[in-house]
PDB file of C-alpha atoms in Angstrom:
ATOM      1  CA  MET A 203     105.798 120.299 102.810  1.00 92.00           C
ATOM      2  CA  LEU A 204     106.480 124.362 104.385  1.00 97.00           C
ATOM      3  CA  ALA A 205     106.714 125.879 101.153  1.00 98.00           C
ATOM      4  CA  THR A 206     111.278 127.462  99.716  1.00 98.00           C
ATOM      5  CA  ARG A 207     112.714 129.506  98.600  1.00 97.00           C
ATOM      6  CA  ILE A 208     116.204 127.790  97.917  1.00 97.00           C
ATOM      7  CA  HIS A 209     119.278 129.724  96.914  1.00 97.00           C
ATOM      8  CA  GLY A 210     122.999 128.310  95.270  1.00 95.00           C
ATOM      9  CA  GLN A 211     123.508 123.706  94.978  1.00 92.00           C
ATOM     10  CA  PRO A 212     123.692 121.204  97.552  1.00 92.00           C
ATOM     11  CA  GLY A 213     128.499 120.801  98.419  1.00 88.00           C
ATOM     12  CA  ALA A 214     130.001 119.372 100.868  1.00 89.00           C
ATOM     13  CA  THR A 215     128.972 121.546 102.968  1.00 92.00           C
ATOM     14  CA  PRO A 216     124.989 121.057 104.763  1.00 95.00           C
ATOM     15  CA  PRO A 217     122.868 123.414 103.384  1.00 97.00           C
ATOM     16  CA  LEU A 218     121.601 126.099 105.919  1.00 98.00           C
ATOM     17  CA  LEU A 219     117.857 126.440 107.096  1.00 98.00           C
ATOM     18  CA  ILE A 220     117.197 129.590 107.596  1.00 98.00           C
ATOM     19  CA  ALA A 221     113.320 129.852 109.393  1.00 98.00           C
ATOM     20  CA  HIS A 222     112.446 133.476 110.128  1.00 98.00           C
ATOM     21  CA  GLY A 223     109.860 135.247 112.783  1.00 97.00           C
ATOM     22  CA  LEU A 224     106.176 135.718 113.680  1.00 97.00           C
ATOM     23  CA  PHE A 225     104.440 137.605 110.512  1.00 97.00           C
ATOM     24  CA  GLY A 226     107.836 136.896 108.741  1.00 96.00           C
ATOM     25  CA  SER A 227     108.541 135.154 105.156  1.00 97.00           C
ATOM     26  CA  ALA A 228     111.319 133.265 103.177  1.00 97.00           C
ATOM     27  CA  ARG A 229     111.506 136.558 101.302  1.00 93.00           C
ATOM     28  CA  ASN A 230     112.333 138.462 104.105  1.00 92.00           C
ATOM     29  CA  TRP A 231     115.733 136.551 103.956  1.00 96.00           C
ATOM     30  CA  GLY A 232     115.794 136.522 100.439  1.00 95.00           C
ATOM     31  CA  VAL A 233     118.848 139.579 100.572  1.00 95.00           C
ATOM     32  CA  ILE A 234     120.833 137.788 103.069  1.00 97.00           C
ATOM     33  CA  ALA A 235     119.971 134.049 101.514  1.00 97.00           C
ATOM     34  CA  LYS A 236     121.331 135.312  98.426  1.00 97.00           C
ATOM     35  CA  ARG A 237     124.476 135.984 100.197  1.00 96.00           C
ATOM     36  CA  LEU A 238     125.242 133.611 102.105  1.00 97.00           C
ATOM     37  CA  SER A 239     124.499 130.705  99.164  1.00 96.00           C
ATOM     38  CA  ASP A 240     128.165 131.769  97.831  1.00 93.00           C
ATOM     39  CA  SER A 241     130.284 129.214 100.316  1.00 90.00           C
ATOM     40  CA  ARG A 242     126.888 126.291 100.740  1.00 95.00           C
ATOM     41  CA  GLN A 243     123.387 125.158  99.702  1.00 97.00           C
ATOM     42  CA  VAL A 244     120.554 128.334 101.675  1.00 98.00           C
ATOM     43  CA  ILE A 245     116.715 127.085 102.369  1.00 98.00           C
ATOM     44  CA  ALA A 246     114.650 130.181 103.532  1.00 98.00           C
ATOM     45  CA  VAL A 247     111.607 128.426 104.434  1.00 98.00           C
ATOM     46  CA  ASP A 248     107.421 129.957 105.052  1.00 98.00           C
ATOM     47  CA  MET A 249     106.777 129.080 108.648  1.00 98.00           C
ATOM     48  CA  ARG A 250     103.901 126.614 108.839  1.00 98.00           C
ATOM     49  CA  ASN A 251     100.595 129.533 108.604  1.00 98.00           C
ATOM     50  CA  HIS A 252     103.085 131.953 107.308  1.00 98.00           C
ATOM     51  CA  GLY A 253     103.429 132.971 103.033  1.00 97.00           C
ATOM     52  CA  ASP A 254     102.941 129.990 101.080  1.00 96.00           C
ATOM     53  CA  SER A 255     103.235 127.558 103.756  1.00 98.00           C
ATOM     54  CA  PRO A 256     100.023 125.074 104.667  1.00 97.00           C
ATOM     55  CA  TRP A 257      97.549 126.122 107.376  1.00 97.00           C
ATOM     56  CA  ALA A 258      97.608 124.562 110.394  1.00 97.00           C
ATOM     57  CA  SER A 259      95.113 124.672 113.237  1.00 96.00           C
ATOM     58  CA  GLY A 260      97.944 123.942 115.757  1.00 95.00           C
ATOM     59  CA  HIS A 261     100.918 126.173 116.215  1.00 98.00           C
ATOM     60  CA  ARG A 262     103.179 124.244 118.496  1.00 97.00           C
ATOM     61  CA  TYR A 263     106.958 124.672 119.039  1.00 98.00           C
ATOM     62  CA  ALA A 264     107.131 120.417 118.317  1.00 97.00           C
ATOM     63  CA  ASP A 265     104.885 120.904 115.126  1.00 97.00           C
ATOM     64  CA  LEU A 266     107.397 123.754 113.769  1.00 98.00           C
ATOM     65  CA  ALA A 267     110.168 121.998 115.026  1.00 98.00           C
ATOM     66  CA  ALA A 268     109.351 118.435 113.123  1.00 98.00           C
ATOM     67  CA  ASP A 269     108.046 121.075 110.206  1.00 98.00           C
ATOM     68  CA  LEU A 270     111.647 121.760 109.406  1.00 98.00           C
ATOM     69  CA  ALA A 271     112.658 118.278 110.538  1.00 98.00           C
ATOM     70  CA  GLU A 272     110.474 117.141 106.844  1.00 98.00           C
ATOM     71  CA  VAL A 273     112.425 120.497 104.912  1.00 98.00           C
ATOM     72  CA  ILE A 274     116.539 119.351 106.451  1.00 98.00           C
ATOM     73  CA  ALA A 275     115.144 115.226 105.492  1.00 97.00           C
ATOM     74  CA  ALA A 276     114.006 115.703 102.027  1.00 96.00           C
ATOM     75  CA  HIS A 277     118.356 117.806 101.279  1.00 96.00           C
ATOM     76  CA  GLY A 278     119.992 115.598 102.645  1.00 94.00           C
ATOM     77  CA  GLY A 279     119.279 114.777 106.462  1.00 96.00           C
ATOM     78  CA  ARG A 280     121.480 117.328 108.532  1.00 97.00           C
ATOM     79  CA  ALA A 281     121.777 120.994 108.169  1.00 98.00           C
ATOM     80  CA  ASP A 282     122.962 124.238 109.399  1.00 98.00           C
ATOM     81  CA  MET A 283     120.263 125.387 111.093  1.00 98.00           C
ATOM     82  CA  LEU A 284     119.500 129.750 111.259  1.00 98.00           C
ATOM     83  CA  GLY A 285     116.411 130.565 113.239  1.00 98.00           C
ATOM     84  CA  HIS A 286     114.655 134.074 114.451  1.00 98.00           C
ATOM     85  CA  SER A 287     112.354 135.272 116.925  1.00 97.00           C
ATOM     86  CA  MET A 288     109.729 132.202 116.954  1.00 98.00           C
ATOM     87  CA  GLY A 289     111.870 130.564 113.997  1.00 98.00           C
ATOM     88  CA  GLY A 290     114.962 130.387 116.826  1.00 98.00           C
ATOM     89  CA  LYS A 291     112.960 129.092 119.550  1.00 98.00           C
ATOM     90  CA  ALA A 292     111.665 126.328 116.728  1.00 98.00           C
ATOM     91  CA  ALA A 293     115.502 125.390 115.762  1.00 98.00           C
ATOM     92  CA  MET A 294     116.194 124.948 119.064  1.00 98.00           C
ATOM     93  CA  VAL A 295     113.465 122.599 120.016  1.00 98.00           C
ATOM     94  CA  LEU A 296     114.269 121.056 116.854  1.00 98.00           C
ATOM     95  CA  ALA A 297     118.015 120.505 118.233  1.00 98.00           C
ATOM     96  CA  LEU A 298     117.136 119.623 121.447  1.00 98.00           C
ATOM     97  CA  THR A 299     115.034 116.972 120.595  1.00 97.00           C
ATOM     98  CA  ARG A 300     116.633 116.383 117.295  1.00 97.00           C
ATOM     99  CA  PRO A 301     120.221 116.964 118.294  1.00 97.00           C
ATOM    100  CA  ALA A 302     121.439 114.322 115.000  1.00 97.00           C
ATOM    101  CA  LEU A 303     119.881 117.116 111.786  1.00 98.00           C
ATOM    102  CA  VAL A 304     120.911 119.795 112.617  1.00 98.00           C
ATOM    103  CA  ASN A 305     125.362 120.243 112.570  1.00 97.00           C
ATOM    104  CA  ARG A 306     125.462 124.319 113.411  1.00 97.00           C
ATOM    105  CA  LEU A 307     122.810 126.356 115.286  1.00 98.00           C
ATOM    106  CA  VAL A 308     122.109 130.100 115.169  1.00 98.00           C
ATOM    107  CA  VAL A 309     119.718 131.982 117.013  1.00 98.00           C
ATOM    108  CA  ALA A 310     119.353 135.117 116.274  1.00 98.00           C
ATOM    109  CA  ASP A 311     117.536 138.179 119.152  1.00 97.00           C
ATOM    110  CA  ILE A 312     115.542 135.328 121.529  1.00 98.00           C
ATOM    111  CA  ALA A 313     115.912 132.467 124.326  1.00 98.00           C
ATOM    112  CA  PRO A 314     114.749 129.599 125.722  1.00 98.00           C
ATOM    113  CA  VAL A 315     111.892 131.657 127.936  1.00 97.00           C
ATOM    114  CA  ALA A 316     108.694 133.023 127.968  1.00 97.00           C
ATOM    115  CA  TYR A 317     107.874 136.334 127.234  1.00 96.00           C
ATOM    116  CA  GLY A 318     105.537 138.439 128.748  1.00 90.00           C
ATOM    117  CA  HIS A 319     104.088 139.989 125.390  1.00 88.00           C
ATOM    118  CA  SER A 320     102.156 139.329 123.284  1.00 90.00           C
ATOM    119  CA  GLN A 321     102.148 140.573 119.522  1.00 94.00           C
ATOM    120  CA  ASN A 322      98.099 140.246 119.073  1.00 95.00           C
ATOM    121  CA  HIS A 323      97.457 144.330 118.834  1.00 95.00           C
ATOM    122  CA  LEU A 324      99.561 143.967 115.066  1.00 96.00           C
ATOM    123  CA  ILE A 325      97.103 141.207 114.366  1.00 97.00           C
ATOM    124  CA  ALA A 326      94.095 143.649 115.370  1.00 96.00           C
ATOM    125  CA  ALA A 327      95.514 146.117 113.254  1.00 96.00           C
ATOM    126  CA  MET A 328      95.890 143.981 110.611  1.00 96.00           C
ATOM    127  CA  ARG A 329      91.927 142.427 110.530  1.00 95.00           C
ATOM    128  CA  GLY A 330      91.548 145.864 110.805  1.00 93.00           C
ATOM    129  CA  LEU A 331      92.641 146.842 107.458  1.00 93.00           C
ATOM    130  CA  GLU A 332      89.974 147.397 104.762  1.00 91.00           C
ATOM    131  CA  LEU A 333      92.150 145.864 101.521  1.00 91.00           C
ATOM    132  CA  ALA A 334      88.180 146.121  99.639  1.00 87.00           C
ATOM    133  CA  GLY A 335      89.530 148.338  96.810  1.00 83.00           C
ATOM    134  CA  LEU A 336      93.590 148.844  98.028  1.00 88.00           C
ATOM    135  CA  THR A 337      95.734 148.496  94.456  1.00 86.00           C
ATOM    136  CA  HIS A 338      99.156 149.805  95.920  1.00 89.00           C
ATOM    137  CA  ARG A 339     101.350 149.331  99.079  1.00 90.00           C
ATOM    138  CA  GLY A 340     101.337 152.798  99.501  1.00 92.00           C
ATOM    139  CA  ASN A 341      97.693 153.342 100.619  1.00 91.00           C
ATOM    140  CA  ALA A 342      97.948 150.648 102.323  1.00 93.00           C
ATOM    141  CA  ASP A 343     100.687 151.617 104.391  1.00 95.00           C
ATOM    142  CA  ALA A 344      98.698 154.729 105.266  1.00 94.00           C
ATOM    143  CA  ALA A 345      95.306 152.980 106.134  1.00 92.00           C
ATOM    144  CA  LEU A 346      97.442 150.856 108.556  1.00 94.00           C
ATOM    145  CA  SER A 347      99.178 153.823 110.159  1.00 94.00           C
ATOM    146  CA  ALA A 348      96.055 154.688 112.056  1.00 92.00           C
ATOM    147  CA  ARG A 349      96.807 150.889 114.292  1.00 94.00           C
ATOM    148  CA  ILE A 350     100.974 150.857 114.273  1.00 94.00           C
ATOM    149  CA  ALA A 351     102.604 154.427 114.605  1.00 93.00           C
ATOM    150  CA  ASP A 352     105.971 152.792 113.496  1.00 91.00           C
ATOM    151  CA  PRO A 353     107.068 152.866 109.833  1.00 92.00           C
ATOM    152  CA  GLY A 354     109.332 149.872 110.133  1.00 89.00           C
ATOM    153  CA  VAL A 355     106.583 147.598 111.756  1.00 91.00           C
ATOM    154  CA  ARG A 356     104.584 148.310 109.012  1.00 93.00           C
ATOM    155  CA  ALA A 357     106.909 147.964 106.378  1.00 92.00           C
ATOM    156  CA  PHE A 358     107.145 144.286 107.558  1.00 92.00           C
ATOM    157  CA  LEU A 359     103.408 143.416 107.681  1.00 94.00           C
ATOM    158  CA  LEU A 360     103.240 144.375 104.660  1.00 94.00           C
ATOM    159  CA  GLN A 361     105.392 142.100 102.773  1.00 93.00           C
ATOM    160  CA  SER A 362     102.685 139.862 103.999  1.00 95.00           C
ATOM    161  CA  LEU A 363      99.969 141.742 102.285  1.00 95.00           C
ATOM    162  CA  ASP A 364      99.304 139.458  98.776  1.00 94.00           C
ATOM    163  CA  LEU A 365      97.912 142.927  96.651  1.00 92.00           C
ATOM    164  CA  LYS A 366      97.234 141.352  93.650  1.00 90.00           C
ATOM    165  CA  ALA A 367      95.089 138.659  94.927  1.00 88.00           C
ATOM    166  CA  ARG A 368      91.379 140.079  95.022  1.00 86.00           C
ATOM    167  CA  PRO A 369      90.302 141.026  96.679  1.00 89.00           C
ATOM    168  CA  PRO A 370      93.788 141.460  98.364  1.00 92.00           C
ATOM    169  CA  VAL A 371      94.257 138.519 101.332  1.00 95.00           C
ATOM    170  CA  TRP A 372      97.049 138.755 104.169  1.00 96.00           C
ATOM    171  CA  ARG A 373      99.287 135.705 104.120  1.00 97.00           C
ATOM    172  CA  LEU A 374      98.904 134.562 107.923  1.00 98.00           C
ATOM    173  CA  ASN A 375      96.766 132.792 108.837  1.00 98.00           C
ATOM    174  CA  LEU A 376      95.915 135.692 112.003  1.00 97.00           C
ATOM    175  CA  ASP A 377      92.729 133.165 113.200  1.00 97.00           C
ATOM    176  CA  VAL A 378      95.418 130.812 114.780  1.00 98.00           C
ATOM    177  CA  LEU A 379      98.761 133.058 114.937  1.00 98.00           C
ATOM    178  CA  GLU A 380      96.100 134.792 117.444  1.00 97.00           C
ATOM    179  CA  ALA A 381      94.060 131.536 119.428  1.00 97.00           C
ATOM    180  CA  GLU A 382      98.203 130.494 119.654  1.00 97.00           C
ATOM    181  CA  MET A 383      99.789 134.055 121.378  1.00 97.00           C
ATOM    182  CA  ASP A 384     101.180 132.305 124.273  1.00 96.00           C
ATOM    183  CA  ARG A 385     102.197 129.425 122.912  1.00 96.00           C
ATOM    184  CA  ILE A 386     104.177 131.924 120.011  1.00 97.00           C
ATOM    185  CA  THR A 387     105.382 133.823 122.724  1.00 97.00           C
ATOM    186  CA  GLY A 388     105.898 131.462 125.682  1.00 97.00           C
ATOM    187  CA  TRP A 389     108.204 128.007 125.548  1.00 97.00           C
ATOM    188  CA  PRO A 390     107.662 124.478 126.177  1.00 96.00           C
ATOM    189  CA  GLU A 391     108.918 123.440 129.499  1.00 93.00           C
ATOM    190  CA  GLU A 392     108.208 119.701 128.314  1.00 93.00           C
ATOM    191  CA  ILE A 393     110.701 119.702 125.753  1.00 92.00           C
ATOM    192  CA  ALA A 394     113.852 117.740 127.409  1.00 88.00           C
ATOM    193  CA  GLY A 395     117.519 117.194 125.561  1.00 92.00           C
ATOM    194  CA  ARG A 396     121.115 119.141 124.960  1.00 95.00           C
ATOM    195  CA  PHE A 397     122.141 120.117 122.338  1.00 98.00           C
ATOM    196  CA  ASP A 398     126.023 119.474 122.519  1.00 97.00           C
ATOM    197  CA  GLY A 399     126.847 121.076 119.121  1.00 97.00           C
ATOM    198  CA  PRO A 400     128.699 124.186 117.957  1.00 97.00           C
ATOM    199  CA  ALA A 401     125.727 127.054 119.169  1.00 98.00           C
ATOM    200  CA  LEU A 402     126.126 131.134 118.111  1.00 98.00           C
ATOM    201  CA  PHE A 403     123.177 133.318 120.053  1.00 98.00           C
ATOM    202  CA  LEU A 404     123.284 136.740 117.932  1.00 98.00           C
ATOM    203  CA  SER A 405     121.638 139.304 118.942  1.00 97.00           C
ATOM    204  CA  GLY A 406     120.529 143.315 118.535  1.00 96.00           C
ATOM    205  CA  ALA A 407     123.118 145.423 121.192  1.00 97.00           C
ATOM    206  CA  THR A 408     119.400 147.530 121.910  1.00 96.00           C
ATOM    207  CA  SER A 409     116.701 145.114 122.345  1.00 96.00           C
ATOM    208  CA  ASP A 410     116.240 143.262 125.766  1.00 94.00           C
ATOM    209  CA  TYR A 411     114.765 139.767 124.243  1.00 96.00           C
ATOM    210  CA  VAL A 412     118.691 138.214 125.324  1.00 96.00           C
ATOM    211  CA  ARG A 413     119.562 139.043 128.633  1.00 95.00           C
ATOM    212  CA  PRO A 414     121.896 138.444 131.171  1.00 95.00           C
ATOM    213  CA  GLU A 415     119.977 136.212 133.793  1.00 96.00           C
ATOM    214  CA  HIS A 416     119.050 134.083 130.221  1.00 97.00           C
ATOM    215  CA  ARG A 417     122.603 132.839 130.536  1.00 96.00           C
ATOM    216  CA  ASP A 418     122.737 130.248 132.257  1.00 96.00           C
ATOM    217  CA  ARG A 419     119.407 128.314 130.958  1.00 96.00           C
ATOM    218  CA  ILE A 420     121.169 128.922 127.912  1.00 98.00           C
ATOM    219  CA  LYS A 421     124.256 127.402 129.266  1.00 97.00           C
ATOM    220  CA  ALA A 422     122.331 124.329 130.570  1.00 97.00           C
ATOM    221  CA  LEU A 423     120.594 123.697 127.283  1.00 98.00           C
ATOM    222  CA  PHE A 424     123.167 124.272 125.130  1.00 98.00           C
ATOM    223  CA  PRO A 425     126.665 124.319 126.073  1.00 98.00           C
ATOM    224  CA  ALA A 426     128.758 124.836 123.955  1.00 97.00           C
ATOM    225  CA  ALA A 427     126.891 127.870 122.991  1.00 97.00           C
ATOM    226  CA  ARG A 428     128.338 131.872 122.757  1.00 97.00           C
ATOM    227  CA  PHE A 429     126.749 134.776 122.356  1.00 97.00           C
ATOM    228  CA  ALA A 430     127.743 138.509 120.424  1.00 97.00           C
ATOM    229  CA  ARG A 431     125.900 141.140 119.795  1.00 97.00           C
ATOM    230  CA  ILE A 432     125.413 143.526 116.898  1.00 97.00           C
ATOM    231  CA  PRO A 433     125.832 147.348 118.134  1.00 97.00           C
ATOM    232  CA  GLY A 434     122.900 149.435 116.906  1.00 95.00           C
ATOM    233  CA  ALA A 435     120.635 146.802 115.787  1.00 95.00           C
ATOM    234  CA  GLY A 436     117.528 145.290 117.727  1.00 93.00           C
ATOM    235  CA  HIS A 437     114.705 143.403 117.896  1.00 94.00           C
ATOM    236  CA  TRP A 438     115.061 142.619 113.807  1.00 92.00           C
ATOM    237  CA  LEU A 439     118.577 142.614 113.613  1.00 94.00           C
ATOM    238  CA  HIS A 440     118.666 140.833 110.565  1.00 94.00           C
ATOM    239  CA  ALA A 441     116.936 143.738 109.035  1.00 92.00           C
ATOM    240  CA  GLU A 442     118.604 146.830 110.854  1.00 92.00           C
ATOM    241  CA  LYS A 443     122.217 145.888 110.090  1.00 95.00           C
ATOM    242  CA  PRO A 444     122.182 142.739 107.309  1.00 95.00           C
ATOM    243  CA  ARG A 445     126.054 143.774 106.315  1.00 96.00           C
ATOM    244  CA  GLU A 446     126.800 143.420 110.706  1.00 97.00           C
ATOM    245  CA  PHE A 447     124.445 140.368 110.861  1.00 97.00           C
ATOM    246  CA  GLU A 448     125.554 138.620 108.028  1.00 97.00           C
ATOM    247  CA  ALA A 449     129.334 139.127 107.909  1.00 97.00           C
ATOM    248  CA  ALA A 450     129.017 137.417 111.709  1.00 97.00           C
ATOM    249  CA  VAL A 451     126.610 134.391 110.588  1.00 97.00           C
ATOM    250  CA  ARG A 452     129.009 134.142 107.727  1.00 96.00           C
ATOM    251  CA  ALA A 453     132.569 133.917 110.621  1.00 95.00           C
ATOM    252  CA  PHE A 454     130.402 131.928 112.867  1.00 97.00           C
ATOM    253  CA  LEU A 455     130.021 129.085 110.325  1.00 95.00           C
ATOM    254  CA  ASP A 456     133.322 129.966 107.976  1.00 91.00           C
ATOM    255  CA  ALA A 457     134.710 128.777 111.365  1.00 86.00           C
ATOM    256  CA  GLN A 458     133.384 126.031 112.322  1.00 62.00           C
ATOM    257  CA  MET A 459     133.339 124.146 109.262  1.00 60.00           C
ATOM    258  CA  THR A 460     137.283 125.118 109.244  1.00 49.00           C
ATOM    259  CA  GLY A 461     136.995 123.465 113.129  1.00 46.00           C
ATOM    260  CA  PRO A 462     137.086 120.073 114.306  1.00 42.00           C
ATOM    261  CA  SER A 463     133.935 117.803 112.912  1.00 42.00           C
ATOM    262  CA  ARG A 464     130.803 116.680 115.459  1.00 45.00           C
ATOM    263  CA  PRO A 465     130.099 113.322 114.974  1.00 38.00           C
ATOM    264  CA  ALA A 466     126.718 112.536 113.371  1.00 37.00           C
TER     265      ALA A 466
END
């Protein structure tokens, strides 16, 4: 089963399960998960081929959704889902194919569509980093800056570099993630189904991942979908505007908690 970081205790409300994006980890969500756990149990996972979770030869969204279903089964059989980017696509596939497991859905800055970009240039940069002899994150950051100009992206990637190992290692299955990049940036068109439960599509106002032309497709799959944007935030909205992101997620979950319940 996926590696998890659990915050808070089980209660009457279903737990909130958080699925991170590509190159991320449960650790990235620690502060937000801990803050949201004041009113519900929060479970953040390392997705397959990331962090402390098992490595696998494939990275299809049907498999990622099945991984999440296994975690939900181990924690009561029903959960609220929050997924960002790759994790948002996995959460959507889970909600579409096994809607009885998902109580409420929050999708952060991603749509159920294929994207034309690739992140393999970041994999090339991580592979190109000479790991032997690295002892400090500052040295790794300086070396990585030759290939990645954005300090925020470098800091994000370096959270997955284990400097305690000798030699240091990336806690990412770079070979599989590179081979499966088209699937990760794509969308499994063979997936059928509809999720009628409450759904929030929360985007960064400066991001172009969720566009106006995507709304009809979202509404066809998620008829109860609501849309919100966080001013001043881009694709990594939870890291760029953590308090605003937390407030939006909390408001959605709390409003749905007091509204009419949806049958399982």
